[in-house]
Structures are given as C-alpha cells and as structure tokens.
XYZ file of N, CA and C in Angstrom:
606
model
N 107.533 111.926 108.562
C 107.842 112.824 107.448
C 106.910 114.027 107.470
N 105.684 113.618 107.685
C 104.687 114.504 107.655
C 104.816 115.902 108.590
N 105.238 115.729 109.760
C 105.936 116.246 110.915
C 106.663 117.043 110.821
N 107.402 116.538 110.179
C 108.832 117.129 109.971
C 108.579 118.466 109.065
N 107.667 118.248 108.369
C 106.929 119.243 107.183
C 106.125 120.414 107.519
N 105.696 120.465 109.182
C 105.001 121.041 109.613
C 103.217 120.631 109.967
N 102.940 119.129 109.597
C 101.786 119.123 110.065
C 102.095 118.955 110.909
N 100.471 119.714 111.534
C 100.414 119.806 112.856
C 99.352 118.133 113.609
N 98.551 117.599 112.877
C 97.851 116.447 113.049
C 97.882 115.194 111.786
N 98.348 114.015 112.126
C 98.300 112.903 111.449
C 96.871 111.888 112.242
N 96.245 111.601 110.776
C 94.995 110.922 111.589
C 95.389 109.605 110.561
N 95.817 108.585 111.766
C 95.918 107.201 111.038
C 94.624 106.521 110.474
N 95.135 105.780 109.066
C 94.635 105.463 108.353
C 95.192 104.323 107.335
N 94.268 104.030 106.282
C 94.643 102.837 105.496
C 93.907 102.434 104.146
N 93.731 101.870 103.442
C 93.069 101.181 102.350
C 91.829 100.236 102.696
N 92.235 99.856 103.910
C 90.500 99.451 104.653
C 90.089 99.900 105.801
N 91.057 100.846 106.430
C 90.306 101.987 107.589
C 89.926 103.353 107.062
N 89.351 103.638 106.334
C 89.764 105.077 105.855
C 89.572 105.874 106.825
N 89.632 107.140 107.203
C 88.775 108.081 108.679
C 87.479 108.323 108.072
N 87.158 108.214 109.228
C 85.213 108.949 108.692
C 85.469 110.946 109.110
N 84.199 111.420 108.185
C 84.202 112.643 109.145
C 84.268 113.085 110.539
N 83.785 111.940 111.165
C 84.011 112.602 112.438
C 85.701 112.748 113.042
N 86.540 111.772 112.576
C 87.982 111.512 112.869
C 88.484 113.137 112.522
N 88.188 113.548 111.443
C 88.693 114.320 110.269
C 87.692 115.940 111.815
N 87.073 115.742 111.665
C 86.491 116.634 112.837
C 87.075 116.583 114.202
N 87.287 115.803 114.792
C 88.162 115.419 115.937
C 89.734 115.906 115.647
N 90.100 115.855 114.536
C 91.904 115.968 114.285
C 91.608 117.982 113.871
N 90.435 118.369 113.163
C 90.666 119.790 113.481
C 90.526 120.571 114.743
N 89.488 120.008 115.505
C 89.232 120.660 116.925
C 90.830 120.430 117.511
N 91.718 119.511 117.284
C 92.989 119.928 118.204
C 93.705 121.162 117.905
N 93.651 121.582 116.104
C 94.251 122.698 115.450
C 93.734 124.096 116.620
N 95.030 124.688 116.789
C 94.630 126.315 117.189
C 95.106 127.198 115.767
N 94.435 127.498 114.818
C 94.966 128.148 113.991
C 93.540 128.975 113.424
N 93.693 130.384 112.480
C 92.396 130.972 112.074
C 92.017 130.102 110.493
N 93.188 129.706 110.284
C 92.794 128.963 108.758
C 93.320 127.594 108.861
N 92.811 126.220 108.520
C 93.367 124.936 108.292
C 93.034 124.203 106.785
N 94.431 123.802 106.756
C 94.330 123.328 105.886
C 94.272 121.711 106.049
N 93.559 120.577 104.827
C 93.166 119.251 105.015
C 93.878 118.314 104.152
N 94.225 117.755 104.500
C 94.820 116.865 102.879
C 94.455 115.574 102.929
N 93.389 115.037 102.181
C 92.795 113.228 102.415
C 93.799 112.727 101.742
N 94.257 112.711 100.995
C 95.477 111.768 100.554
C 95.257 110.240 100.212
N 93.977 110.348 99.452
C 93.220 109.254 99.068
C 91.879 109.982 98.633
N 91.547 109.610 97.394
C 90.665 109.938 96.689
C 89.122 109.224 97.425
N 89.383 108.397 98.364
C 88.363 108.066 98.963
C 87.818 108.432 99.965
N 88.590 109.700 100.571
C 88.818 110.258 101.537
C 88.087 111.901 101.605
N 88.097 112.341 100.047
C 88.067 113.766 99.435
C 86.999 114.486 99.956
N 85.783 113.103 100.109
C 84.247 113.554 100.238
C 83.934 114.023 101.827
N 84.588 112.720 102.630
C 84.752 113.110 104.026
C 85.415 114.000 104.423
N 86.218 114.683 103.768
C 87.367 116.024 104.682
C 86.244 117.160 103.953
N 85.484 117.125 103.183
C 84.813 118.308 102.549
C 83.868 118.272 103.077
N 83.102 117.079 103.693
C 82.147 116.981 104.553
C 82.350 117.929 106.321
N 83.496 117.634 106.448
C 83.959 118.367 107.962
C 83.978 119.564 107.652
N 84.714 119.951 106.461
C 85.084 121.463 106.211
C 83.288 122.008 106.290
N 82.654 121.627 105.611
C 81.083 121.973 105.730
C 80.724 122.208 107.220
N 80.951 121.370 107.850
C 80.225 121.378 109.231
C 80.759 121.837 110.033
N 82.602 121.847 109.951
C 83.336 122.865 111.283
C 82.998 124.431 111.266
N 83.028 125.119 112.199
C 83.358 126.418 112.916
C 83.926 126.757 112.236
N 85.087 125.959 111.825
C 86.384 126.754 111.860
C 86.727 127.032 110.182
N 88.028 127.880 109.917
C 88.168 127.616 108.229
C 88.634 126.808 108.080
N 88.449 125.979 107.073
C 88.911 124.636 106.438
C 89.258 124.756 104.775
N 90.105 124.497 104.610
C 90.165 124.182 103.196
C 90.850 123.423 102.848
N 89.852 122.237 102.133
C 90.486 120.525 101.534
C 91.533 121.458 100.335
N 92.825 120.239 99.939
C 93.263 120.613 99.300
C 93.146 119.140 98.963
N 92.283 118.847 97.882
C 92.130 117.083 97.341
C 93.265 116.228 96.754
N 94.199 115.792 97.640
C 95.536 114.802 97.829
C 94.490 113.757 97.705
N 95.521 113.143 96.538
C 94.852 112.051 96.090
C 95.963 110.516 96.757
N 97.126 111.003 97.225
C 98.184 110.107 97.403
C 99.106 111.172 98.277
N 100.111 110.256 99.023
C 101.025 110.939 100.331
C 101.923 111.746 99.526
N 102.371 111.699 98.122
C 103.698 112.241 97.790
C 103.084 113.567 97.159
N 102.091 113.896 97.026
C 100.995 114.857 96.677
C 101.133 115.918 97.599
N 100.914 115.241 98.964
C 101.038 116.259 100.421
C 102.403 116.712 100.343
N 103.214 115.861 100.128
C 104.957 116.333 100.332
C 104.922 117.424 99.994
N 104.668 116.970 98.494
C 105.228 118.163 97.465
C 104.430 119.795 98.214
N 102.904 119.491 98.287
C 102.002 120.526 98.489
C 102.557 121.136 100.214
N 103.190 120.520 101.050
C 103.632 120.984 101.937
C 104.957 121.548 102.026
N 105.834 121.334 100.863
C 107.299 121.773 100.759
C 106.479 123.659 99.872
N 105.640 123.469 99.333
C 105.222 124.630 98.221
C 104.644 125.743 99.607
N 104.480 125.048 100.417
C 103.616 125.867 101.357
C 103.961 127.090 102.670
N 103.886 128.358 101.976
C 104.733 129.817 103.027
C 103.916 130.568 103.935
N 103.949 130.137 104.731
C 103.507 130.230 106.084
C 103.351 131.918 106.052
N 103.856 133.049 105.819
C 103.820 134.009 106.071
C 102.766 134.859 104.732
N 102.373 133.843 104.134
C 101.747 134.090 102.736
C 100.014 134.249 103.088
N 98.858 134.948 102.943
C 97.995 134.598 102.657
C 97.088 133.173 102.341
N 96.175 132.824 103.152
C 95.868 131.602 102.810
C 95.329 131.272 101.379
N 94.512 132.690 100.772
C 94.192 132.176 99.354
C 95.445 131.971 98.223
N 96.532 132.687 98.718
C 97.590 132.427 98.104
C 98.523 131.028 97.965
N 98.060 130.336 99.240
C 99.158 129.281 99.642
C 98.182 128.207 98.840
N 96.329 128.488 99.332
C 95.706 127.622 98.462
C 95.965 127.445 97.459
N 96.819 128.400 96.151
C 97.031 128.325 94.906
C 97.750 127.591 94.849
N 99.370 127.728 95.521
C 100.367 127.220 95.450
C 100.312 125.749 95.411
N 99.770 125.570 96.748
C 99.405 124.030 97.199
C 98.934 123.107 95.932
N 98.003 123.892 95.573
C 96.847 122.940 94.483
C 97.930 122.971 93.147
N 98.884 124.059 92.764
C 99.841 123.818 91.778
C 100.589 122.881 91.992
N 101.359 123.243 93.338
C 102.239 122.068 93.481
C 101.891 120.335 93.415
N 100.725 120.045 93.987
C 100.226 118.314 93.814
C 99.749 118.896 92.616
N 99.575 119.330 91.395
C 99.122 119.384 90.109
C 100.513 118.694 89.425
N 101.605 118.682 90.233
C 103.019 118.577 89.138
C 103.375 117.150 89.696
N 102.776 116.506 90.213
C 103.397 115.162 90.665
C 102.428 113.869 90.345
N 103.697 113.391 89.757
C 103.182 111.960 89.624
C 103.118 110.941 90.295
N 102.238 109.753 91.130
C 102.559 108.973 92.229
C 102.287 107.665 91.346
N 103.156 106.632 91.765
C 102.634 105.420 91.592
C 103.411 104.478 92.861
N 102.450 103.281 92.941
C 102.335 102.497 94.663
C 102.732 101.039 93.500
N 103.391 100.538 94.851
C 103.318 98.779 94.786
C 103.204 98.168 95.552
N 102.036 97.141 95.298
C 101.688 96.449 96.122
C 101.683 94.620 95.788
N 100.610 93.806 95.966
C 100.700 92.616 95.458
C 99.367 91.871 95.454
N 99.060 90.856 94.353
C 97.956 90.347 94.358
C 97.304 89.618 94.829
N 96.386 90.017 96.061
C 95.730 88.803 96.803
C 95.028 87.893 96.792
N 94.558 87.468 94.901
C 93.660 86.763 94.337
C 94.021 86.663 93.026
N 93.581 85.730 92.159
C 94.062 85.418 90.678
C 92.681 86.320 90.559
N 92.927 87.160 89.550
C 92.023 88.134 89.083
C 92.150 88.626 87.777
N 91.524 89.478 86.755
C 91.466 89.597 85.386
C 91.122 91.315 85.227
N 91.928 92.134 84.469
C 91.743 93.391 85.258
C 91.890 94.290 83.990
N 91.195 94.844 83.682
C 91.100 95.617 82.062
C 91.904 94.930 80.833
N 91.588 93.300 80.744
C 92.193 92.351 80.037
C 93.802 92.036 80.827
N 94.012 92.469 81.709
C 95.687 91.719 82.606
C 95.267 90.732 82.818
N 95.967 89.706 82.941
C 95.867 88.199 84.078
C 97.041 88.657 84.908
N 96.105 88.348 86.119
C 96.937 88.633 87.570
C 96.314 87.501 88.359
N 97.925 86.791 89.062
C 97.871 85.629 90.116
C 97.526 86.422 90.964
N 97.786 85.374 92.082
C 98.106 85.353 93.356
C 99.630 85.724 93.703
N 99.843 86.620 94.393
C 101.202 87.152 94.984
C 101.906 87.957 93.716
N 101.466 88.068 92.784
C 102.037 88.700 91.478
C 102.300 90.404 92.249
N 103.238 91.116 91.708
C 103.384 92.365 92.190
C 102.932 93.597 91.250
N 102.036 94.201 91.687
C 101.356 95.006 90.938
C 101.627 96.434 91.466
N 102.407 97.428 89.860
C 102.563 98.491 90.355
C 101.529 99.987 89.362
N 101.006 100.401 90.257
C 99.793 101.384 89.731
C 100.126 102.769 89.620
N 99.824 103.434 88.488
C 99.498 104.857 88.665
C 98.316 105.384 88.999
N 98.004 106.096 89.718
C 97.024 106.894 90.244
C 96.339 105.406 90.780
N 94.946 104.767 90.277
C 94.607 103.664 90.502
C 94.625 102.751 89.368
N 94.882 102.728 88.217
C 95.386 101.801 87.217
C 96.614 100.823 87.251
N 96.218 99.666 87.260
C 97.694 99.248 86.860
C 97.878 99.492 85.691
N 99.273 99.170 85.745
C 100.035 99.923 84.927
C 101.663 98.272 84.163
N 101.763 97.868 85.328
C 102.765 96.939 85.459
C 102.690 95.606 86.695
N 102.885 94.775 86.036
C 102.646 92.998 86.746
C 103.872 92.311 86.518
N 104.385 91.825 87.429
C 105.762 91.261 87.772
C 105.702 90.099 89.017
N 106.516 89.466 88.958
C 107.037 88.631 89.970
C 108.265 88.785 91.026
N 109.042 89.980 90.642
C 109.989 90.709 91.665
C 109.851 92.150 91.531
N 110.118 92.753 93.233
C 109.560 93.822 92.879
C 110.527 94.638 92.754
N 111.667 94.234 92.430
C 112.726 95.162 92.077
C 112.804 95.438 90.580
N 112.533 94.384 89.691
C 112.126 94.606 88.253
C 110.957 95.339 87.658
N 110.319 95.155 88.776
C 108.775 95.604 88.873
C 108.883 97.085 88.938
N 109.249 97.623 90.266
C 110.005 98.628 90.472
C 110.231 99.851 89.376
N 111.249 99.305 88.466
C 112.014 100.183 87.833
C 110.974 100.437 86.558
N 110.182 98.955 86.156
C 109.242 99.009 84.816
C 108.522 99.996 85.239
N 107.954 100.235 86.260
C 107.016 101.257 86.813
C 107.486 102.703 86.883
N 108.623 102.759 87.382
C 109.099 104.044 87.269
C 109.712 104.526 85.810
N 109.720 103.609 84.837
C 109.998 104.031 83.877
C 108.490 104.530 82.815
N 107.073 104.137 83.747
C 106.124 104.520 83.573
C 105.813 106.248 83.882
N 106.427 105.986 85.031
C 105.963 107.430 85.547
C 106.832 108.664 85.009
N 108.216 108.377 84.921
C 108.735 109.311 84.180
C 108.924 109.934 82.816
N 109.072 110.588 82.529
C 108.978 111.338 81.383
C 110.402 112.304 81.007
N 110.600 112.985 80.459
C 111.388 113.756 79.804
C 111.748 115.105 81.090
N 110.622 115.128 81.069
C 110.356 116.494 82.258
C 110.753 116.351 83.737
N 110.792 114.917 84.335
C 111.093 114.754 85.324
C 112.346 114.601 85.731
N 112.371 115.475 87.139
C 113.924 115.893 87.496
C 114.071 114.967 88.993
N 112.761 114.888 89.510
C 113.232 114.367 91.325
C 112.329 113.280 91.446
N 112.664 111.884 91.784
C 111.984 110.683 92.049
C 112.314 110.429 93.416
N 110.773 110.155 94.081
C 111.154 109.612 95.783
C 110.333 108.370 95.519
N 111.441 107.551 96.662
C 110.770 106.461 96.666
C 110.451 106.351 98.197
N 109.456 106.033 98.559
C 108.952 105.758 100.598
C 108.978 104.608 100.639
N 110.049 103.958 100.917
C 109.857 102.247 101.163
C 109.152 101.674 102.226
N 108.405 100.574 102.295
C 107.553 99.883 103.388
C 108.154 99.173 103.916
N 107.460 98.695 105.482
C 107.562 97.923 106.154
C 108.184 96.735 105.928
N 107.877 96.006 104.448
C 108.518 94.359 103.840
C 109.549 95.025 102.635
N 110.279 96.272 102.895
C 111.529 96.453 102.232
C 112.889 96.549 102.960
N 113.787 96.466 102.539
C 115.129 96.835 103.647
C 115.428 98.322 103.223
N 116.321 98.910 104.073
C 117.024 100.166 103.468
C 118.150 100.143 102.319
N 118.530 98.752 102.485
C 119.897 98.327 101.675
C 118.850 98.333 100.181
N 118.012 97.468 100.271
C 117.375 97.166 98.740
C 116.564 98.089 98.250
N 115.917 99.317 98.988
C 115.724 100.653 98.524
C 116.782 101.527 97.886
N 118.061 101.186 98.390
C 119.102 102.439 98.171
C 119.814 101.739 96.801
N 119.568 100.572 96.565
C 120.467 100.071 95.562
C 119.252 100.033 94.357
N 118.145 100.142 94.207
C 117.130 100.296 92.930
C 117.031 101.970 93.037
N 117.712 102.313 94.105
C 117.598 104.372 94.299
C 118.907 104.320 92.652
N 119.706 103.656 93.285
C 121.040 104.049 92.484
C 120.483 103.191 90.808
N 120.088 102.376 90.680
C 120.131 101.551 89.431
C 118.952 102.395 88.633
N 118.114 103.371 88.946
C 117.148 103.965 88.527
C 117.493 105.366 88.178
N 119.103 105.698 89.178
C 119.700 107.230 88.525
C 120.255 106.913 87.441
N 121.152 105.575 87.553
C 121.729 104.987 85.917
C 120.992 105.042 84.954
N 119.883 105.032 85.101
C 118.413 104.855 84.175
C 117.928 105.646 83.645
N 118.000 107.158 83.976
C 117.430 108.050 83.701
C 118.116 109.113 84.141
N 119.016 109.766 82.994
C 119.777 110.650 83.077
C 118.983 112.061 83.729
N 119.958 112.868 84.558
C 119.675 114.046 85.096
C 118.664 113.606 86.251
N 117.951 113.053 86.410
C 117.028 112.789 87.462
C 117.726 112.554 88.723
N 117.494 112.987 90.099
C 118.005 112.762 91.352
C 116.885 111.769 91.895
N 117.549 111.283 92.597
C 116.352 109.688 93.330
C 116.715 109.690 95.063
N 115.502 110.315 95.290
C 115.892 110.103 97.128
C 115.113 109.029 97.642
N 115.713 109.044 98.427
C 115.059 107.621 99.279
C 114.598 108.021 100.791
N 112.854 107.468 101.387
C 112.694 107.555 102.884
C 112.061 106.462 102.932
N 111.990 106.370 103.968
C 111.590 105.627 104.907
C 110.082 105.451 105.410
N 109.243 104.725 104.512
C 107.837 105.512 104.775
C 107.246 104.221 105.803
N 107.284 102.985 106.021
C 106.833 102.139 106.957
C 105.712 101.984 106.789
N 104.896 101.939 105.644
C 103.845 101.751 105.002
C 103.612 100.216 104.981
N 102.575 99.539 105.602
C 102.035 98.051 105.144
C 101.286 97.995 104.265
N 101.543 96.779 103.171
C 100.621 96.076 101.742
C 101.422 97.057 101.085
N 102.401 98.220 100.598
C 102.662 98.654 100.071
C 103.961 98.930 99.734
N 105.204 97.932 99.069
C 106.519 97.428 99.439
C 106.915 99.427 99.090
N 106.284 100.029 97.807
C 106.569 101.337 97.330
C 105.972 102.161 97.151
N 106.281 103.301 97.384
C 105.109 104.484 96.805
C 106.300 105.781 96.685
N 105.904 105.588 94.922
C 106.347 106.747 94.175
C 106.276 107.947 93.752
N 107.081 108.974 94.131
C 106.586 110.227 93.366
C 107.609 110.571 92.181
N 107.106 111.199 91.212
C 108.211 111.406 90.370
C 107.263 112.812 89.884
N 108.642 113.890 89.590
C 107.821 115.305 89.622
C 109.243 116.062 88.526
C-alpha cells in the first residue's frame, strides 16, 4: 500500500522489533532526494526518526505518525510539485483528521484501568487505550468502530490481517455501511500479524 502511495523505502517493523536509528539512517542513505520526509508510525518510534533527522546530512523531516492509517491519509494529502514547508503543513493537517483504532487479543488475564481482561479476549484500542473487550471479533469490530466514529465521519478503512479472510472483512465492510449512514467503508488488505484490524475512520 505504502508503495503504491509513493514511498520510496519501507523499513520492516513491529510491536517488538521497532527500528533503531540506525535502520531509520540506513533506509535514508538509499533516498536520492534534496528533502525527505519520515513517518514512524508508532509513537515509539517518534524519538528514533528525530534522532536520524538530527544526525543525517541530509533534510529530514519527521512527520510524527503515530499509526499506518495516519501515513495513508498524510501521503494521499501529499503534492509533490508543492514546496516542502508547504507539504509539511498539509501532511501534519491531514494525520491531524484521522482517527485509528487496532485489534488485537489478550495474551494474559490482566486488569487494565479497572477492565477484566482474559486470556484470548479481543481487545480493540484507540490510539493506545482500550476502548472495547469482546470474545468475537466481528462484534468486537463494529463496537469499536462505533467508538471511533462520530457525526463527522465520512470514510472508514479497514486493513485486515494475516488471521482474517477477505470474505469476513468485506461482509463487517458492508454491515458497518448499514450502521452508519453516509459513511463509505473500504476494505485492504494489510497482512499485518497480532493484529486481526486496524482502523481508520476520518
């Protein structure tokens, strides 16, 4: 997806690999460009891409993606023929207008700003809060997205993972347009592991 959008470097990563600076230094030295732009896409990430931007040659400017549907948006906002302090604006407006929330599942009976959460329970978060605890994640699913949306929201993506089908993405795509009038619901393909969903709603 990312690709397709115009980045030019994807530096794999995860929830227990994060990249260090040097990765994040290694993935700009391939860039030939006079200005680059960074997107950590994890708030755990923010310190290390600002760390490279410090130490490269080159121009750098983090744009602090806190989550992948953040980059989407900030890479669909983004005009190539524009000034970089300009696109910086854009960028940082555009992930200003999106909402993300992820699902994943519980790998321990745990107790979590007063929740009781099992083992295997499906937990779906905004930003890093949960938010919603379920036992299917198709019910789960929709409670969550009925978290994230609001009045204002017109376009919901969902990136389904690795332990989803395309069939059972496209049919909570459709039961979630029933749900929420005027809203369009696209569906990709994100192949994400530990993470059956990850939501944007904007």
């Amino acid at each position: 997806i990312f690709k397709d959008l115009g980045v030019d470097v994807v530096i794999e990563g995860g929830q227990t690999m994060n990249p260090s600076t040097e990765d994040i230094l290694d993935a700009i030295s391939k860039i030939n460009a006079e200005h680059i732009f960074v997107f950590p896409n994890n708030k755990n990430i923010i310190l290390a891409a600002e760390q490279a931007r410090d130490i490269s040659e080159k121009h750098i400017i983090v744009v602090p993606t806190r989550a992948i549907p953040e980059c989407v948006s900030a890479m669909l906002a983004f005009s190539p023929d524009k000034a970089w302090e300009e696109n910086e604006k854009k960028l940082n407006k555009a992930v200003s207008g999106v909402k993300c929330g992820q699902m994943t599942f519980a790998v321990r009976d745990t107790n979590i700003d007063g929740i009781e959460i099992k083992t295997d329970d499906i937990l779906g978060l905004v930003g890093s809060k949960i938010e919603v605890v379920g036992k299917d994640v198709k019910e789960t699913l929709l409670e969550l997205c009925d978290k994230l949306c609001d009045d204002d929201t017109e376009f919901v993506t969902l990136y389904y993972g690795n332990d989803v089908t395309e069939e059972d993405a496209n049919e909570v795509a459709e039961i979630i347009e029933d749900r929420l009038d005027e809203v369009e619901v696209s569906v990709k393909y994100g192949g994400q592991p530990l993470y059956y969903y990850i939501i944007s709603a904007e």
